[in-house]
Coordinates of C-alpha atoms in Angstrom, one line a residue:
M1 CA 2.0 -19.2 5.0
T2 CA 4.0 -22.2 5.6
H3 CA 1.2 -24.6 4.4
L4 CA 0.8 -22.6 0.7
K5 CA 3.6 -23.5 -2.0
L6 CA 3.9 -20.1 -2.9
F7 CA 6.5 -19.2 -6.3
S8 CA 7.2 -16.7 -8.6
S9 CA 7.0 -16.4 -12.3
G10 CA 8.3 -13.2 -13.2
I11 CA 10.8 -13.9 -15.5
E12 CA 9.0 -16.8 -17.4
H13 CA 6.1 -14.1 -17.9
A14 CA 8.2 -11.3 -18.6
S15 CA 9.8 -14.0 -21.3
F16 CA 6.5 -14.9 -22.8
V17 CA 5.2 -11.2 -23.2
T18 CA 8.8 -10.2 -24.9
S19 CA 8.5 -13.1 -27.2
Y20 CA 5.7 -11.8 -29.1
E21 CA 6.1 -9.0 -32.0
I22 CA 3.3 -7.0 -30.3
L23 CA 5.9 -4.7 -28.2
K24 CA 8.0 -4.0 -31.5
K25 CA 5.0 -3.2 -33.6
T26 CA 3.1 -1.1 -30.8
W27 CA 7.0 0.9 -30.2
N28 CA 7.1 1.5 -34.0
V29 CA 3.4 3.1 -34.4
I30 CA 5.1 5.5 -31.5
L31 CA 7.5 6.1 -34.0
Y32 CA 5.2 6.6 -37.2
S33 CA 6.8 3.7 -39.2
Y34 CA 3.6 2.5 -40.6
E35 CA 2.6 4.0 -43.7
D36 CA -1.2 3.8 -42.7
I37 CA -1.6 6.4 -39.8
D38 CA -4.1 8.9 -39.1
S39 CA -2.0 11.8 -37.6
N40 CA -4.0 14.3 -35.3
V41 CA -2.8 17.0 -33.2
G42 CA -4.3 18.8 -30.2
V43 CA -3.0 20.8 -27.2
G44 CA 0.1 20.1 -26.2
L45 CA -0.5 16.3 -27.4
C46 CA -0.6 14.3 -30.7
W47 CA -1.6 10.7 -31.3
N48 CA -1.5 8.4 -34.3
V49 CA -4.0 5.7 -35.3
Y50 CA -3.1 2.7 -37.1
K51 CA -5.3 0.2 -38.3
E52 CA -3.6 -3.2 -39.8
Q53 CA -5.8 -4.2 -42.8
T54 CA -5.4 -7.9 -42.2
S55 CA -6.1 -8.4 -38.6
D56 CA -8.0 -5.5 -38.0
L57 CA -5.9 -4.5 -35.0
T58 CA -6.1 -0.8 -34.3
I59 CA -2.9 0.8 -32.3
I60 CA -3.8 4.5 -30.6
A61 CA 0.0 6.0 -30.2
F62 CA -0.1 9.2 -27.9
E63 CA 2.9 11.8 -27.8
A64 CA 3.3 14.5 -25.6
T65 CA 4.3 17.8 -26.7
S66 CA 5.4 19.6 -23.9
D67 CA 8.8 19.2 -21.6
C68 CA 9.3 16.1 -19.8
S69 CA 12.3 17.2 -17.5
N70 CA 10.3 19.6 -15.3
L71 CA 7.4 17.2 -14.4
K72 CA 5.3 18.3 -11.0
S73 CA 4.4 15.9 -8.6
D74 CA 0.9 17.5 -8.1
L75 CA -2.5 15.3 -7.9
V76 CA -5.8 16.5 -8.5
L77 CA -9.0 15.2 -6.6
S78 CA -11.5 13.6 -8.5
S79 CA -14.1 15.5 -6.5
D80 CA -12.5 19.1 -8.1
L81 CA -13.2 17.3 -11.7
K82 CA -16.4 16.6 -10.6
G83 CA -17.1 20.0 -9.7
K84 CA -15.3 21.2 -13.4
N85 CA -17.9 19.2 -14.8
F86 CA -14.9 16.6 -15.9
V87 CA -16.9 13.7 -15.3
Q88 CA -14.9 10.8 -17.6
F89 CA -13.6 9.0 -14.4
E90 CA -16.4 8.8 -12.3
F91 CA -17.9 5.7 -12.7
L92 CA -14.4 4.5 -10.6
S93 CA -16.0 5.8 -7.6
S94 CA -17.3 3.4 -5.1
K95 CA -18.9 3.7 -1.8
S96 CA -15.0 2.6 -0.5
I97 CA -13.6 4.3 -2.6
P98 CA -15.6 7.8 -3.6
V99 CA -12.7 10.3 -4.4
F100 CA -8.9 9.6 -6.3
S101 CA -6.4 11.7 -7.5
I102 CA -4.6 12.0 -10.5
N103 CA -1.3 13.4 -12.0
S104 CA -1.9 17.4 -12.6
A105 CA 0.0 17.3 -15.6
A106 CA -1.7 14.5 -17.0
V107 CA -5.1 15.1 -16.7
S108 CA -4.0 18.7 -17.5
I109 CA -3.4 17.5 -20.9
F110 CA -6.2 15.1 -21.4
C111 CA -9.2 17.7 -20.3
D112 CA -7.5 20.2 -23.0
N113 CA -8.1 17.7 -25.4
F114 CA -11.3 16.1 -24.0
Q115 CA -13.6 17.0 -26.6
K116 CA -11.2 15.3 -29.7
L117 CA -10.3 12.4 -27.5
D118 CA -14.2 11.6 -26.6
Q119 CA -14.9 11.9 -30.5
L120 CA -11.9 9.6 -30.6
K121 CA -13.6 7.2 -28.1
S122 CA -17.1 7.1 -29.1
E123 CA -15.6 6.2 -32.6
I124 CA -13.9 3.5 -31.2
L125 CA -17.0 2.3 -29.3
S126 CA -18.8 2.2 -32.5
K127 CA -16.6 -0.1 -34.1
N128 CA -16.9 -4.2 -34.3
P129 CA -17.1 -4.8 -30.7
V130 CA -13.9 -8.0 -31.3
T131 CA -11.6 -5.7 -32.6
P132 CA -8.4 -5.5 -31.1
L133 CA -7.4 -2.5 -29.5
I134 CA -4.1 -1.3 -28.5
V135 CA -3.2 2.6 -26.9
T136 CA 0.0 3.3 -26.1
G137 CA 2.7 6.2 -25.3
K138 CA 6.0 7.1 -24.3
G139 CA 7.1 9.3 -21.7
L140 CA 4.4 11.6 -20.7
G141 CA 2.2 10.4 -23.7
G142 CA 2.4 7.0 -22.1
S143 CA 0.3 9.1 -19.0
I144 CA -2.2 10.0 -21.1
A145 CA -2.6 6.4 -22.9
S146 CA -3.3 5.0 -19.8
L147 CA -6.0 7.8 -19.2
F148 CA -7.6 7.3 -22.1
T149 CA -7.6 3.3 -21.6
I150 CA -9.2 4.3 -18.2
S151 CA -12.1 6.3 -19.6
L152 CA -12.8 3.3 -22.0
L153 CA -13.3 0.9 -19.0
D154 CA -16.7 2.4 -18.3
N155 CA -17.9 0.7 -21.4
I156 CA -15.8 -2.8 -21.9
G157 CA -18.7 -4.4 -20.0
S158 CA -20.9 -3.8 -22.8
T159 CA -18.6 -5.3 -25.2
K160 CA -15.9 -8.0 -26.2
N161 CA -13.4 -5.9 -26.9
R162 CA -10.4 -5.4 -24.1
P163 CA -8.5 -2.6 -24.9
L164 CA -4.6 -3.2 -23.8
C165 CA -2.6 -0.2 -23.0
I166 CA 1.1 -0.5 -23.2
T167 CA 3.6 2.0 -21.6
F168 CA 7.0 3.1 -22.4
G169 CA 8.7 5.2 -19.5
S170 CA 5.6 6.5 -18.3
P171 CA 5.5 8.1 -15.0
L172 CA 2.8 7.2 -12.7
V173 CA -0.4 8.2 -13.3
G174 CA -2.6 8.6 -9.9
D175 CA -2.4 7.9 -6.4
K176 CA -3.1 5.0 -4.2
K177 CA -7.1 5.2 -4.4
L178 CA -6.9 5.5 -7.7
Q179 CA -4.8 2.0 -8.2
Q180 CA -7.4 0.8 -5.5
A181 CA -10.2 1.8 -8.0
I182 CA -8.9 0.1 -11.0
S183 CA -7.6 -3.1 -8.9
R184 CA -11.2 -3.3 -7.8
S185 CA -11.2 -5.7 -10.9
S186 CA -8.8 -8.0 -12.2
Y187 CA -9.7 -7.6 -15.5
W188 CA -9.1 -3.9 -15.4
N189 CA -6.2 -4.5 -14.4
S190 CA -4.8 -6.7 -16.5
C191 CA -5.7 -3.9 -19.1
F192 CA -2.5 -2.0 -18.5
L193 CA 1.4 -3.5 -19.5
N194 CA 4.2 -0.7 -18.2
I195 CA 7.5 -1.0 -20.1
V196 CA 10.2 0.1 -17.8
S197 CA 14.2 0.8 -18.2
C198 CA 16.1 0.6 -15.3
N199 CA 17.9 3.2 -17.0
D200 CA 14.9 5.4 -17.2
P201 CA 14.4 8.1 -14.5
L202 CA 11.2 9.5 -15.8
P203 CA 8.9 6.3 -14.3
R204 CA 10.8 7.2 -10.6
Q205 CA 9.7 11.1 -10.2
F206 CA 6.6 10.6 -8.6
I207 CA 7.3 7.6 -5.9
A208 CA 6.6 9.5 -2.6
D209 CA 2.3 9.9 -3.5
H210 CA 1.7 8.5 -6.6
M211 CA 1.0 4.8 -6.8
P212 CA 1.4 2.2 -9.9
F213 CA -1.2 -0.2 -11.3
G214 CA -1.3 -2.9 -13.6
T215 CA 1.6 -5.2 -14.3
F216 CA 4.9 -4.1 -14.7
L217 CA 8.1 -5.2 -17.3
F218 CA 11.3 -4.1 -15.8
C219 CA 13.6 -4.0 -18.3
S220 CA 17.8 -4.0 -17.5
D221 CA 20.3 -3.7 -20.2
S222 CA 20.5 -7.7 -20.7
D223 CA 17.6 -9.4 -18.9
S224 CA 13.4 -8.6 -17.8
T225 CA 11.2 -9.4 -14.9
C226 CA 7.6 -8.8 -14.1
F227 CA 5.9 -7.5 -11.6
E228 CA 1.7 -7.2 -10.9
N229 CA 1.9 -6.5 -7.0
P230 CA 1.6 -2.7 -6.5
D231 CA 3.3 -2.8 -3.3
S232 CA 6.4 -4.7 -5.1
N233 CA 5.9 -2.3 -7.8
L234 CA 6.5 0.5 -6.2
E235 CA 9.5 -0.8 -4.0
I236 CA 11.2 -2.1 -7.4
I237 CA 10.6 1.8 -8.5
T238 CA 11.7 3.5 -5.3
T239 CA 15.3 0.5 -5.4
L240 CA 16.0 2.0 -8.8
S241 CA 15.6 5.3 -7.6
K242 CA 18.0 5.3 -5.0
V243 CA 20.8 3.2 -7.1
H244 CA 20.4 5.0 -10.0
G245 CA 19.7 8.7 -9.1
Q246 CA 17.4 10.7 -11.1
N247 CA 20.4 12.0 -13.6
Q248 CA 20.7 9.0 -15.7
R249 CA 20.8 10.3 -19.6
F250 CA 18.1 8.2 -21.1
Q251 CA 16.8 9.0 -24.6
S252 CA 12.7 7.6 -25.0
D253 CA 14.0 6.4 -28.2
E254 CA 16.1 4.1 -26.3
Y255 CA 13.3 1.6 -25.9
G256 CA 13.1 0.5 -29.5
N257 CA 16.4 -1.0 -29.0
I258 CA 15.1 -3.0 -25.9
V259 CA 12.3 -4.5 -27.4
E260 CA 14.0 -5.7 -30.3
K261 CA 16.7 -6.6 -27.2
L262 CA 14.4 -8.4 -24.9
R263 CA 12.3 -10.2 -28.1
R264 CA 15.6 -12.0 -29.5
N265 CA 16.4 -12.9 -25.6
A266 CA 13.6 -14.5 -25.3
V267 CA 13.3 -16.1 -28.6
F268 CA 16.7 -17.2 -28.3
K269 CA 17.5 -18.0 -24.5
D270 CA 20.1 -19.6 -22.9
S271 CA 20.5 -21.7 -19.5
S272 CA 22.8 -18.9 -18.3
T273 CA 20.4 -17.0 -15.8
P274 CA 21.8 -17.8 -12.5
A275 CA 19.9 -20.4 -10.4
G276 CA 20.1 -18.9 -7.3
D277 CA 20.8 -20.6 -3.6
K278 CA 20.2 -24.3 -4.4
T279 CA 20.1 -24.7 -0.9
R280 CA 16.8 -22.8 -0.1
S281 CA 13.8 -24.6 -0.1
D282 CA 11.7 -21.3 -0.5
S283 CA 10.7 -21.3 -4.2
L284 CA 8.8 -17.6 -3.7
A285 CA 12.5 -15.8 -2.3
I286 CA 14.4 -17.6 -4.4
G287 CA 12.4 -16.2 -7.8
I288 CA 12.4 -13.2 -6.3
S289 CA 16.2 -13.4 -6.1
L290 CA 16.2 -14.3 -9.7
Q291 CA 13.6 -11.1 -10.2
L292 CA 16.4 -8.6 -8.7
H293 CA 19.3 -10.2 -10.2
A294 CA 18.0 -9.9 -13.6
L295 CA 17.4 -6.0 -12.8
G296 CA 21.1 -5.6 -11.9
L297 CA 19.8 -5.3 -8.4
T298 CA 22.8 -7.8 -6.7
S299 CA 24.0 -8.1 -3.6
D300 CA 27.6 -5.8 -4.7
I301 CA 25.6 -3.0 -6.6
L302 CA 22.7 -2.7 -3.7
K303 CA 25.7 -2.5 -1.0
E304 CA 27.2 0.1 -2.3
H305 CA 23.9 2.5 -2.0
N306 CA 23.6 1.1 1.9
I307 CA 21.2 -1.2 0.7
D308 CA 21.0 -4.7 2.3
I309 CA 19.8 -7.1 -0.1
N310 CA 18.5 -9.6 2.5
V311 CA 16.3 -6.9 3.7
L312 CA 15.0 -6.1 0.5
E313 CA 14.2 -9.4 -0.8
T314 CA 12.5 -10.4 2.7
K315 CA 10.1 -7.4 2.5
I316 CA 9.0 -8.1 -1.3
K317 CA 8.4 -11.6 -0.4
K318 CA 6.4 -10.3 2.5
L319 CA 4.2 -8.1 -0.2
E320 CA 4.0 -10.7 -2.6
E321 CA 3.0 -13.0 -0.2
R322 CA -0.3 -11.0 0.7
F323 CA -0.5 -10.1 -2.4
I324 CA -1.0 -13.7 -3.3
L325 CA -3.4 -14.3 -0.5
L326 CA -5.4 -11.4 -0.9
K327 CA -6.4 -12.9 -4.5
R328 CA -7.4 -16.2 -3.5
I329 CA -9.4 -14.9 -0.6
S330 CA -11.2 -12.3 -3.2
F331 CA -14.9 -11.6 -3.0
D332 CA -17.3 -14.7 -3.5
P333 CA -20.8 -14.2 -3.4
S334 CA -21.1 -17.8 -3.0
K335 CA -19.2 -18.3 0.1
K336 CA -21.4 -15.8 2.1
L337 CA -24.8 -16.5 0.4
N338 CA -25.5 -19.0 3.4
Q339 CA -25.1 -16.0 5.7
M340 CA -27.1 -14.1 3.9
K341 CA -30.0 -16.5 3.4
G342 CA -29.9 -16.1 7.8
H343 CA -30.6 -12.7 7.4
A344 CA -33.6 -12.9 4.7
A345 CA -35.3 -15.4 7.0
Q346 CA -35.1 -12.7 9.6
L347 CA -36.9 -10.6 7.3
E348 CA -39.4 -12.9 6.8
W349 CA -40.2 -13.6 10.5
Y350 CA -40.5 -9.4 10.9
K351 CA -42.7 -9.3 8.2
K352 CA -45.0 -12.2 9.5
E353 CA -44.6 -10.6 12.6
T354 CA -45.4 -7.1 12.0
K355 CA -48.8 -8.4 9.5
N356 CA -49.8 -9.9 12.7
R357 CA -50.1 -6.1 14.2
N358 CA -52.1 -4.7 11.1
I359 CA -49.1 -2.4 9.9
G360 CA -47.3 -4.5 7.6
Y361 CA -43.5 -4.6 7.5
Y362 CA -43.5 -1.5 5.2
D363 CA -44.8 0.8 7.4
S364 CA -43.3 -0.8 10.8
Y365 CA -39.8 -0.3 9.2
K366 CA -40.9 3.5 8.7
N367 CA -42.2 4.5 11.8
M368 CA -39.6 2.4 14.0
N369 CA -41.9 2.3 16.9
S370 CA -41.0 -1.3 17.9
P371 CA -37.8 -3.3 19.0
F372 CA -38.0 -5.5 16.3
D373 CA -38.0 -2.7 13.8
H374 CA -34.9 -1.6 15.4
D375 CA -33.2 -4.9 15.3
V376 CA -34.2 -5.3 11.7
V377 CA -31.6 -2.4 10.7
E378 CA -28.7 -4.3 10.8
F379 CA -30.1 -7.3 8.5
H380 CA -31.4 -4.7 6.2
K381 CA -27.6 -3.3 6.5
K382 CA -25.8 -7.0 5.7
L383 CA -27.8 -7.8 2.9
T384 CA -27.3 -4.2 1.1
N385 CA -24.1 -4.0 1.4
Y386 CA -23.6 -7.7 0.1
W387 CA -25.5 -7.2 -2.5
E388 CA -24.0 -4.1 -3.5
K389 CA -21.0 -5.8 -3.2
M390 CA -21.7 -8.5 -5.6
V391 CA -23.4 -6.9 -8.5
E392 CA -20.6 -4.4 -8.7
E393 CA -18.3 -6.9 -8.7
V394 CA -20.1 -9.0 -11.5
E395 CA -20.4 -5.6 -13.6
M396 CA -17.2 -5.8 -14.4
K397 CA -16.9 -8.8 -15.2
P398 CA -16.2 -9.6 -18.9
Q399 CA -19.2 -9.5 -20.8
K400 CA -19.5 -13.3 -21.4
E401 CA -18.8 -14.3 -17.6
G402 CA -20.7 -11.5 -16.6
A403 CA -23.7 -12.9 -18.5
A404 CA -23.3 -16.1 -17.0
F405 CA -23.3 -15.1 -13.7
R406 CA -26.4 -12.8 -13.8
T407 CA -28.4 -16.3 -15.2
R408 CA -27.1 -17.9 -12.2
W409 CA -28.2 -15.1 -9.3
I410 CA -31.3 -13.9 -11.1
Y411 CA -34.0 -15.8 -8.6
A412 CA -31.7 -14.8 -5.3
G413 CA -31.4 -11.1 -6.4
T414 CA -35.3 -10.4 -7.5
T415 CA -36.1 -12.1 -4.2
Y416 CA -33.6 -9.8 -2.5
R417 CA -34.5 -7.1 -4.3
R418 CA -38.6 -6.9 -3.9
M419 CA -38.0 -7.4 0.0
V420 CA -35.2 -5.4 0.8
E421 CA -35.7 -2.1 -1.6
P422 CA -39.0 -1.5 0.5
L423 CA -37.0 -1.1 3.6
A424 CA -34.9 1.7 1.7
I425 CA -37.9 3.4 0.9
A426 CA -39.7 3.7 3.8
Q427 CA -36.0 4.8 5.2
Y428 CA -35.6 8.0 2.5
Y429 CA -39.3 8.9 2.9
K430 CA -38.9 9.0 7.3
E431 CA -36.4 11.1 6.3
G432 CA -38.4 13.5 4.1
G433 CA -37.1 12.2 0.7
R434 CA -39.1 13.2 -2.7
D435 CA -39.2 11.2 -5.9
Y436 CA -37.2 8.1 -5.0
V437 CA -37.5 6.6 -8.3
N438 CA -35.6 9.4 -10.1
E439 CA -33.4 10.8 -7.2
K440 CA -32.6 8.3 -4.9
R441 CA -32.8 4.7 -6.1
S442 CA -29.5 2.8 -5.7
K443 CA -27.9 1.2 -9.3
H444 CA -27.5 -2.0 -7.7
F445 CA -31.4 -2.2 -7.1
K446 CA -31.5 -1.3 -10.8
N447 CA -29.2 -3.5 -12.4
L448 CA -31.0 -6.6 -10.7
E449 CA -34.3 -5.0 -12.0
E450 CA -32.5 -5.1 -15.6
W451 CA -30.8 -8.9 -14.7
L452 CA -34.6 -10.0 -14.6
K453 CA -35.4 -8.3 -17.9
Q454 CA -32.7 -9.7 -19.7
G455 CA -32.9 -12.9 -17.8
S456 CA -34.2 -16.2 -19.9
K457 CA -38.0 -16.0 -20.9
K458 CA -38.2 -19.3 -18.2
A459 CA -36.9 -17.4 -15.2
K460 CA -39.5 -13.8 -16.1
N461 CA -42.3 -16.2 -16.2
E462 CA -41.4 -17.9 -13.5
L463 CA -40.4 -14.8 -11.2
N464 CA -43.6 -12.3 -12.8
S465 CA -46.3 -14.7 -12.5
T466 CA -48.7 -15.3 -9.3
S467 CA -51.0 -17.6 -8.1
R468 CA -54.0 -16.6 -6.2
K469 CA -52.9 -19.2 -4.1
T470 CA -50.1 -18.0 -2.7
V471 CA -51.1 -14.0 -2.9
E472 CA -51.2 -14.0 0.6
V473 CA -47.4 -14.8 0.9
I474 CA -46.3 -12.4 -1.7
L475 CA -43.4 -10.3 -2.4
T476 CA -45.3 -7.5 -4.0
I477 CA -43.8 -7.4 -7.6
D478 CA -42.9 -3.8 -8.4
S479 CA -40.0 -3.4 -5.5
C480 CA -40.6 0.3 -5.7
F481 CA -44.9 0.2 -4.9
W482 CA -44.1 2.2 -1.7
A483 CA -42.1 4.8 -3.3
H484 CA -45.3 4.9 -6.1
V485 CA -47.5 5.0 -2.7
E486 CA -45.3 7.8 -0.9
E487 CA -45.6 9.9 -4.2
A488 CA -49.6 9.6 -4.6
I489 CA -49.9 10.5 -0.8
L490 CA -47.7 13.8 -1.1
A491 CA -49.9 14.4 -4.6
C492 CA -52.9 14.6 -2.2
K493 CA -51.3 16.8 -0.1
E494 CA -50.5 19.2 -2.9
L495 CA -53.7 19.7 -4.3
K496 CA -54.7 22.0 -1.2
E497 CA -51.5 23.9 -2.0
V498 CA -51.3 24.1 -6.3
K499 CA -52.9 26.4 -8.4
D500 CA -52.8 24.1 -11.3
K501 CA -54.6 21.2 -9.7
D502 CA -55.2 18.9 -13.2
E503 CA -51.7 17.7 -13.4
V504 CA -51.4 16.9 -9.6
M505 CA -54.8 14.9 -10.3
K506 CA -53.7 13.6 -13.4
K507 CA -50.8 11.4 -11.8
L508 CA -53.4 10.3 -8.9
V509 CA -55.4 8.6 -11.1
E510 CA -52.3 7.6 -12.8
F511 CA -51.5 5.6 -9.8
E512 CA -55.2 4.6 -9.2
D513 CA -54.9 2.5 -12.6
Y514 CA -51.5 1.3 -11.5
V515 CA -52.9 0.2 -8.6
Y516 CA -56.1 -1.8 -10.2
G517 CA -53.3 -3.0 -12.8
L518 CA -51.1 -5.0 -9.9
L519 CA -54.5 -6.1 -8.0
K520 CA -56.3 -7.5 -11.5
D521 CA -52.7 -9.3 -11.9
Y522 CA -52.6 -10.4 -8.2
A523 CA -49.1 -9.0 -8.3
V524 CA -49.1 -7.4 -5.0
S525 CA -49.2 -8.5 -1.6
P526 CA -52.7 -7.8 0.3
E527 CA -50.9 -6.1 3.3
I528 CA -51.3 -2.7 1.9
F529 CA -55.3 -3.2 2.8
L530 CA -53.8 -3.8 6.7
R531 CA -55.4 -0.5 9.0
Q532 CA -51.9 1.4 9.6
S533 CA -50.5 1.0 5.9
S534 CA -49.9 3.8 4.1
F535 CA -51.6 2.6 1.0
M536 CA -54.7 2.9 3.3
S537 CA -53.7 6.4 4.6
W538 CA -53.9 7.6 0.6
W539 CA -57.1 6.0 -0.1
K540 CA -58.7 7.6 2.8
D541 CA -57.5 10.7 1.7
Y542 CA -58.1 10.4 -1.7
K543 CA -61.5 9.4 -1.5
A544 CA -62.0 12.3 0.2
I545 CA -60.3 14.4 -2.4
K546 CA -62.6 12.3 -5.4
G547 CA -65.9 12.7 -3.1
F548 CA -67.7 9.4 -1.4
S549 CA -70.1 9.6 -5.1
Y550 CA -66.5 8.9 -7.0
T551 CA -67.1 5.6 -9.2
S552 CA -64.0 3.6 -11.0
K553 CA -62.5 0.0 -10.9
L554 CA -60.4 0.7 -8.0
A555 CA -63.3 2.5 -5.8
D556 CA -66.0 -0.2 -6.6
F557 CA -63.4 -2.7 -5.4
M558 CA -61.8 -0.7 -2.5
N559 CA -65.6 0.4 -1.2
D560 CA -66.9 -3.5 -0.8
I561 CA -64.8 -4.9 1.9
G562 CA -65.9 -8.3 1.0
K563 CA -63.9 -8.2 -2.4
V564 CA -60.5 -6.9 -0.2
K565 CA -61.0 -9.9 1.8
Q566 CA -61.6 -12.2 -1.0
Y567 CA -58.6 -10.7 -2.5
G568 CA -56.5 -11.7 0.3
L569 CA -57.9 -15.4 0.2
G570 CA -57.0 -15.4 -3.5
A571 CA -60.5 -16.2 -4.1
Y572 CA -61.8 -13.2 -5.8
D573 CA -62.5 -12.7 -9.7
F574 CA -62.1 -9.6 -11.5
P575 CA -64.3 -8.7 -14.3

């Protein structure tokens, strides 16, 4: 780490935040200081909606009406909430973080008021997408404000309006998994600003099994500082708990005086802030030392509670170094693209090799009879992991940034989808699956397909247009083609078992028309006609069902081997 020039800007960040009127204005809404406020009462909760006419600013302030003195640190698993049909926070779940936990007291109040809060959410999302929104609350009301803001995050990808949640003396809301889920997107994480007085015991109640997220503005009697790193925030909260304990007398209304004092200090800031040890060349260490001093955590005070300030500074420094490094090496799709191109090249080779065996890469992968098939599993897995993560990252970006990124990656994403999704389909039906499109299709495949639909006219034309001359090497335009083939095979089997054959036969005729449409547009790879392909297996069964005298556009084409060969050469003219 010695080659990196690291520093801490927490005090400057705090001064910037506190110099604005927005904290004072937000606090005043909590105290009902404005006349233009709509009040709402729920179960153990009330909230006010203030709309500033001059700027279109909306501030929603929550206040818990229950007693906060005996809050418990119990956590509720997101899977348990889902089991109770409460899925407001399910969008936070991912492959790497499938389950997280939320404080039971906060989520209980949220669930008790779900219908009214969901209506409020709908009203907000229906407004002008550029209208600024602040969600706030003090104490447990701040926890509810955080949960309400989290519920909005699922929708901010489709709107320019990013909510800002400002809490005052709020207890921690969830566990480390929740923090990690929110921190997956720096955009999400930046929606939270937590104001914490060093004298307030409430934010220190749940330090054993809860984890902070967002930015924390810590305030002493005379100064303030900011930390973004959740581990550093937890270390500061833990230290404050050791120094001040849990029995301090603190009224939450004191935050109003704190906000005003900090604003004045920021506006009229003097040069009396301790400069630290001038002999130290480590700017990060000096910055951390100044931040601790700003919170009254001096060497003498810490020593009274058996805390070595040097040990504390060193620990926070290591946490900050790691945090900064992780931010610098966060997922960058471009950095791994060349490696992914190598894996895609392996699949191209596999596609050609299986064609030489008269089976095609879809059915070869499904049957897994060759050593090559097993080798491809790893390429399939790595490509899928890469694109799943990349799509997830892009979908969490702000609308403008995400749209620009999608435009740049439409070509690569479409090629990946058309090459790899057939492998996912093969694996699914090999394991006995049904209705892949509706029951199993991965969200990242759907998103990649949507990117193409939303892309430029030029991109859509280039990626969807086909040439007779190149039909032999194209990837089938519809990446779900083989899923439709599998469903058609299953439908043929169903005809022998079901009484209502008309509905099944209708689906088969629709599939027949679908295939002919693709052929007519030269939009399907000729490998479907290989002797061992699932498509040819379907055609054999379907032809037996229909009878050898059956005639249709597809039947006339399939029954003429010459036409099929001409298609593979790009030489057949469809009537």
